[in-house]
Amino acid sequence: MPFLGQDWRSPGQSWVKTADGWKRFLDEKSGSFVSDLSSYCSKEVYNKENLFNSLNYDVAAKKRKKDILNSKTKTQYFHQEKWIYVHKGSTKERHGYCTLGEAFNRLDFSTAILDSRRFNYVVRLLELIAKSQLTSLSGIAQKNFMNILEKVVLKVLEDQQNIRLIRELLQTLYTSLCMLVQRVGKSVLVGNINTWVYRMETILHWQQQLSGIQITRPAFKGLTFTDLPVCLQLNIMQRLSDGRDLVSLGQAAADLHVLSEDRLLWKRLCQYHFSERQIRKRLILSDKGQLDWKKMYFKLIRCYPRREQYGDTLQLCRHCHIVSWKIETARLSQHPIQTAS
């Protein structure tokens, strides 16, 4: 029913939020509804309270844009400490252990990735989290995880080292996110689903960037690896702990390919990573009736984990209950330490 000569269903009616809810207001002078709410209240209140101020916008697109902007935030909510203390006992106010998320938030991983002794260890930790522990992290820890990962990728793009290692990490993380988002459900990941979709798109972009890296030959005329005596070349190749590095090195030159097929190299590589019992279970003979150590190595790595060795790792002092990097622990304390787990 029309009120005071104006159709109550007509567009352009002005509403203002009150203590009792949303109400239409009348102009006291004309007795009609106020067509412009700015004449009734201040501009600040008008822009804040008028529901119809921005009627023509795409809600879904605006929501996604907001999620993307939030995901791009580089703020890291941790203290970047060199060590953290693990309380010995539990009380009502605190628990007697340190979770993975707490350690990831508080320890300084941003600086650790710049240290060549810690880089591989941090990447391995990121890979383990991506495989099975991502959902156990808090929302802040998950955001820090992505920020640290971005710094790792940018470092590799800049110095063009450890490319394969980071590509494997990104592939592991992308596979885990696909399972969490599509199969398990959206509730296992903290935050809006659009944020994680954007992060997956970012991971694909990083993979494309790493795949497009073209390593150029250094512009110097000094001594190169192939100029060294064969005995020195073999000595250096014996220090490679990944068989794939041997294969890649053999593809660089014909002479190096011959050296990379040396049976003694692959035998030592197998004995370094695997026990005698594991090796005996995966024996492979060549056409000449000899053990094919190269084929045995690649078969063994599919069945057993390889030996891992790092220049610096996180350690726990059993006396001081401090978790820190091994070098820092040795400097802070002279007590027995063990690898943090």
mmCIF file of C-alpha atoms in Angstrom, residues 92-297:
data_model
loop_
_atom_site.group_PDB
_atom_site.id
_atom_site.type_symbol
_atom_site.label_atom_id
_atom_site.label_comp_id
_atom_site.label_asym_id
_atom_site.label_seq_id
_atom_site.Cartn_x
_atom_site.Cartn_y
_atom_site.Cartn_z
ATOM 1 C CA LYS A 92 47.604 -25.781 32.934
ATOM 2 C CA GLU A 93 49.094 -22.725 31.285
ATOM 3 C CA ARG A 94 51.472 -24.441 28.879
ATOM 4 C CA HIS A 95 52.278 -27.797 27.335
ATOM 5 C CA GLY A 96 55.588 -29.557 27.754
ATOM 6 C CA TYR A 97 56.450 -29.904 24.078
ATOM 7 C CA CYS A 98 57.018 -27.809 20.975
ATOM 8 C CA THR A 99 54.827 -28.421 17.966
ATOM 9 C CA LEU A 100 56.098 -28.369 14.395
ATOM 10 C CA GLY A 101 54.097 -25.229 13.689
ATOM 11 C CA GLU A 102 55.591 -23.384 16.657
ATOM 12 C CA ALA A 103 59.132 -24.296 15.661
ATOM 13 C CA PHE A 104 58.435 -23.315 12.053
ATOM 14 C CA ASN A 105 57.029 -19.942 13.123
ATOM 15 C CA ARG A 106 59.724 -19.015 15.610
ATOM 16 C CA LEU A 107 62.981 -20.332 14.118
ATOM 17 C CA ASP A 108 64.750 -18.215 11.535
ATOM 18 C CA PHE A 109 64.322 -20.200 8.314
ATOM 19 C CA SER A 110 64.539 -17.096 6.104
ATOM 20 C CA THR A 111 68.208 -16.684 6.954
ATOM 21 C CA ALA A 112 68.833 -20.443 6.998
ATOM 22 C CA ILE A 113 68.068 -20.819 3.281
ATOM 23 C CA LEU A 114 70.867 -18.367 2.513
ATOM 24 C CA ASP A 115 73.373 -20.661 4.239
ATOM 25 C CA SER A 116 74.644 -23.398 1.903
ATOM 26 C CA ARG A 117 75.107 -25.727 4.889
ATOM 27 C CA ARG A 118 71.413 -25.486 5.831
ATOM 28 C CA PHE A 119 69.722 -25.032 2.452
ATOM 29 C CA ASN A 120 69.243 -28.734 1.611
ATOM 30 C CA TYR A 121 68.046 -29.456 5.139
ATOM 31 C CA VAL A 122 65.390 -26.717 4.984
ATOM 32 C CA VAL A 123 64.228 -27.940 1.572
ATOM 33 C CA ARG A 124 63.963 -31.491 2.924
ATOM 34 C CA LEU A 125 61.943 -30.206 5.882
ATOM 35 C CA LEU A 126 59.603 -28.348 3.527
ATOM 36 C CA GLU A 127 59.171 -31.520 1.492
ATOM 37 C CA LEU A 128 58.281 -33.610 4.557
ATOM 38 C CA ILE A 129 55.741 -30.992 5.645
ATOM 39 C CA ALA A 130 54.251 -30.883 2.138
ATOM 40 C CA LYS A 131 53.863 -34.663 2.074
ATOM 41 C CA SER A 132 52.097 -35.308 5.356
ATOM 42 C CA GLN A 133 52.220 -32.456 7.870
ATOM 43 C CA LEU A 134 50.712 -29.497 6.044
ATOM 44 C CA THR A 135 47.287 -29.896 7.668
ATOM 45 C CA SER A 136 48.834 -30.047 11.148
ATOM 46 C CA LEU A 137 50.171 -26.488 10.807
ATOM 47 C CA SER A 138 48.202 -23.520 12.040
ATOM 48 C CA GLY A 139 46.978 -20.884 9.619
ATOM 49 C CA ILE A 140 49.916 -18.606 10.411
ATOM 50 C CA ALA A 141 52.378 -21.499 10.012
ATOM 51 C CA GLN A 142 50.850 -22.429 6.644
ATOM 52 C CA LYS A 143 51.223 -18.846 5.477
ATOM 53 C CA ASN A 144 54.831 -18.775 6.670
ATOM 54 C CA PHE A 145 55.397 -22.057 4.849
ATOM 55 C CA MET A 146 54.365 -20.477 1.544
ATOM 56 C CA ASN A 147 56.438 -17.347 2.225
ATOM 57 C CA ILE A 148 59.575 -19.398 2.932
ATOM 58 C CA LEU A 149 58.893 -21.507 -0.164
ATOM 59 C CA GLU A 150 58.672 -18.377 -2.284
ATOM 60 C CA LYS A 151 62.045 -17.184 -0.973
ATOM 61 C CA VAL A 152 63.556 -20.575 -1.818
ATOM 62 C CA VAL A 153 62.221 -20.425 -5.382
ATOM 63 C CA LEU A 154 63.442 -16.863 -5.890
ATOM 64 C CA LYS A 155 66.905 -17.846 -4.634
ATOM 65 C CA VAL A 156 67.086 -20.774 -7.066
ATOM 66 C CA LEU A 157 65.892 -18.617 -9.971
ATOM 67 C CA GLU A 158 68.632 -16.123 -9.162
ATOM 68 C CA ASP A 159 71.636 -18.399 -8.624
ATOM 69 C CA GLN A 160 70.416 -21.299 -10.890
ATOM 70 C CA GLN A 161 71.464 -23.990 -8.405
ATOM 71 C CA ASN A 162 69.504 -26.949 -6.975
ATOM 72 C CA ILE A 163 66.887 -26.614 -9.732
ATOM 73 C CA ARG A 164 65.877 -30.285 -9.750
ATOM 74 C CA LEU A 165 65.611 -30.333 -5.961
ATOM 75 C CA ILE A 166 63.120 -27.446 -5.908
ATOM 76 C CA ARG A 167 61.142 -28.779 -8.865
ATOM 77 C CA GLU A 168 60.616 -32.031 -6.966
ATOM 78 C CA LEU A 169 59.550 -30.059 -3.875
ATOM 79 C CA LEU A 170 56.996 -28.049 -5.856
ATOM 80 C CA GLN A 171 55.626 -31.184 -7.516
ATOM 81 C CA THR A 172 55.245 -32.875 -4.122
ATOM 82 C CA LEU A 173 53.429 -29.869 -2.685
ATOM 83 C CA TYR A 174 51.144 -29.496 -5.708
ATOM 84 C CA THR A 175 50.189 -33.193 -5.588
ATOM 85 C CA SER A 176 49.400 -32.948 -1.870
ATOM 86 C CA LEU A 177 47.262 -29.839 -2.355
ATOM 87 C CA CYS A 178 45.324 -31.492 -5.187
ATOM 88 C CA MET A 179 44.449 -34.366 -2.869
ATOM 89 C CA LEU A 180 43.529 -32.081 0.029
ATOM 90 C CA VAL A 181 41.369 -29.768 -2.067
ATOM 91 C CA GLN A 182 39.632 -32.288 -4.309
ATOM 92 C CA ARG A 183 39.525 -35.634 -2.510
ATOM 93 C CA VAL A 184 39.689 -35.041 1.215
ATOM 94 C CA GLY A 185 37.708 -31.817 1.315
ATOM 95 C CA LYS A 186 38.085 -28.110 1.879
ATOM 96 C CA SER A 187 37.847 -28.162 5.675
ATOM 97 C CA VAL A 188 41.307 -29.678 6.225
ATOM 98 C CA LEU A 189 43.068 -26.532 4.961
ATOM 99 C CA VAL A 190 42.971 -23.347 7.010
ATOM 100 C CA GLY A 191 41.589 -20.388 5.083
ATOM 101 C CA ASN A 192 39.351 -19.764 2.121
ATOM 102 C CA ILE A 193 39.503 -22.271 -0.726
ATOM 103 C CA ASN A 194 40.162 -19.455 -3.218
ATOM 104 C CA THR A 195 43.405 -18.674 -1.390
ATOM 105 C CA TRP A 196 44.659 -22.231 -1.842
ATOM 106 C CA VAL A 197 43.577 -22.315 -5.479
ATOM 107 C CA TYR A 198 45.601 -19.164 -6.063
ATOM 108 C CA ARG A 199 48.584 -20.757 -4.304
ATOM 109 C CA MET A 200 48.317 -23.806 -6.539
ATOM 110 C CA GLU A 201 48.321 -21.517 -9.569
ATOM 111 C CA THR A 202 51.427 -19.826 -8.155
ATOM 112 C CA ILE A 203 53.153 -23.205 -7.779
ATOM 113 C CA LEU A 204 52.448 -23.997 -11.443
ATOM 114 C CA HIS A 205 53.892 -20.621 -12.406
ATOM 115 C CA TRP A 206 57.048 -21.346 -10.392
ATOM 116 C CA GLN A 207 57.392 -24.715 -12.095
ATOM 117 C CA GLN A 208 57.200 -23.048 -15.501
ATOM 118 C CA GLN A 209 59.863 -20.538 -14.493
ATOM 119 C CA LEU A 210 62.201 -23.292 -13.282
ATOM 120 C CA SER A 211 61.622 -25.316 -16.447
ATOM 121 C CA GLY A 212 62.508 -22.299 -18.563
ATOM 122 C CA ILE A 213 65.912 -21.706 -16.962
ATOM 123 C CA GLN A 214 68.710 -21.764 -19.515
ATOM 124 C CA ILE A 215 72.090 -22.271 -17.867
ATOM 125 C CA THR A 216 74.702 -20.368 -19.833
ATOM 126 C CA ARG A 217 78.370 -21.285 -20.038
ATOM 127 C CA PRO A 218 80.516 -19.033 -17.822
ATOM 128 C CA ALA A 219 82.387 -16.397 -19.808
ATOM 129 C CA PHE A 220 85.920 -17.181 -18.687
ATOM 130 C CA LYS A 221 88.864 -18.969 -20.272
ATOM 131 C CA GLY A 222 90.357 -20.501 -17.164
ATOM 132 C CA LEU A 223 90.742 -24.134 -16.155
ATOM 133 C CA THR A 224 87.563 -26.210 -16.502
ATOM 134 C CA PHE A 225 86.529 -29.574 -15.065
ATOM 135 C CA THR A 226 87.455 -31.440 -18.240
ATOM 136 C CA ASP A 227 90.965 -29.928 -18.147
ATOM 137 C CA LEU A 228 91.717 -31.721 -14.877
ATOM 138 C CA PRO A 229 93.553 -35.058 -14.831
ATOM 139 C CA VAL A 230 91.301 -38.108 -15.022
ATOM 140 C CA CYS A 231 92.200 -39.168 -11.486
ATOM 141 C CA LEU A 232 91.044 -35.800 -10.112
ATOM 142 C CA GLN A 233 87.842 -35.952 -12.145
ATOM 143 C CA LEU A 234 87.051 -39.379 -10.695
ATOM 144 C CA ASN A 235 87.893 -38.146 -7.205
ATOM 145 C CA ILE A 236 85.395 -35.294 -7.556
ATOM 146 C CA MET A 237 82.717 -37.538 -9.045
ATOM 147 C CA GLN A 238 83.082 -39.933 -6.111
ATOM 148 C CA ARG A 239 81.897 -37.143 -3.825
ATOM 149 C CA LEU A 240 78.531 -36.837 -5.572
ATOM 150 C CA SER A 241 75.863 -38.446 -3.409
ATOM 151 C CA ASP A 242 73.061 -38.498 -6.011
ATOM 152 C CA GLY A 243 73.238 -40.880 -8.961
ATOM 153 C CA ARG A 244 71.202 -38.479 -11.076
ATOM 154 C CA ASP A 245 74.024 -35.941 -10.767
ATOM 155 C CA LEU A 246 76.411 -38.534 -12.168
ATOM 156 C CA VAL A 247 74.095 -39.150 -15.102
ATOM 157 C CA SER A 248 73.748 -35.403 -15.782
ATOM 158 C CA LEU A 249 77.492 -34.932 -15.580
ATOM 159 C CA GLY A 250 77.996 -37.750 -18.076
ATOM 160 C CA GLN A 251 75.726 -35.971 -20.550
ATOM 161 C CA ALA A 252 77.935 -32.864 -20.584
ATOM 162 C CA ALA A 253 80.766 -34.384 -22.621
ATOM 163 C CA ALA A 254 81.732 -37.655 -24.243
ATOM 164 C CA ASP A 255 84.787 -38.129 -22.019
ATOM 165 C CA LEU A 256 82.720 -37.521 -18.896
ATOM 166 C CA HIS A 257 80.144 -40.059 -20.079
ATOM 167 C CA VAL A 258 82.812 -42.749 -20.066
ATOM 168 C CA LEU A 259 83.870 -41.820 -16.541
ATOM 169 C CA SER A 260 80.283 -41.679 -15.293
ATOM 170 C CA GLU A 261 79.775 -45.325 -16.307
ATOM 171 C CA ASP A 262 82.625 -46.507 -14.081
ATOM 172 C CA ARG A 263 81.432 -49.522 -12.070
ATOM 173 C CA LEU A 264 83.461 -48.516 -9.020
ATOM 174 C CA LEU A 265 81.632 -45.166 -8.842
ATOM 175 C CA TRP A 266 78.222 -46.816 -8.739
ATOM 176 C CA LYS A 267 79.395 -49.524 -6.345
ATOM 177 C CA ARG A 268 80.578 -46.938 -3.827
ATOM 178 C CA LEU A 269 77.341 -45.013 -4.300
ATOM 179 C CA CYS A 270 75.291 -48.125 -3.500
ATOM 180 C CA GLN A 271 77.426 -48.949 -0.469
ATOM 181 C CA TYR A 272 77.140 -45.372 0.786
ATOM 182 C CA HIS A 273 73.334 -45.280 0.752
ATOM 183 C CA PHE A 274 72.320 -48.871 1.441
ATOM 184 C CA SER A 275 73.255 -51.728 3.723
ATOM 185 C CA GLU A 276 74.775 -55.005 2.556
ATOM 186 C CA ARG A 277 71.509 -56.787 3.291
ATOM 187 C CA GLN A 278 69.521 -54.384 1.135
ATOM 188 C CA ILE A 279 72.046 -54.721 -1.689
ATOM 189 C CA ARG A 280 71.950 -58.531 -1.609
ATOM 190 C CA LYS A 281 68.175 -58.450 -2.059
ATOM 191 C CA ARG A 282 68.436 -56.380 -5.260
ATOM 192 C CA LEU A 283 71.294 -57.998 -7.191
ATOM 193 C CA ILE A 284 71.280 -57.423 -10.959
ATOM 194 C CA LEU A 285 73.724 -59.060 -13.354
ATOM 195 C CA SER A 286 74.882 -57.491 -16.611
ATOM 196 C CA ASP A 287 75.238 -59.314 -19.938
ATOM 197 C CA LYS A 288 78.855 -60.019 -19.024
ATOM 198 C CA GLY A 289 77.851 -61.760 -15.805
ATOM 199 C CA GLN A 290 79.027 -58.900 -13.574
ATOM 200 C CA LEU A 291 77.003 -56.918 -11.067
ATOM 201 C CA ASP A 292 75.382 -53.943 -12.739
ATOM 202 C CA TRP A 293 75.805 -51.413 -9.929
ATOM 203 C CA LYS A 294 74.170 -48.580 -11.853
ATOM 204 C CA LYS A 295 70.923 -50.467 -12.414
ATOM 205 C CA MET A 296 71.066 -51.758 -8.850
ATOM 206 C CA TYR A 297 71.340 -48.206 -7.523
#
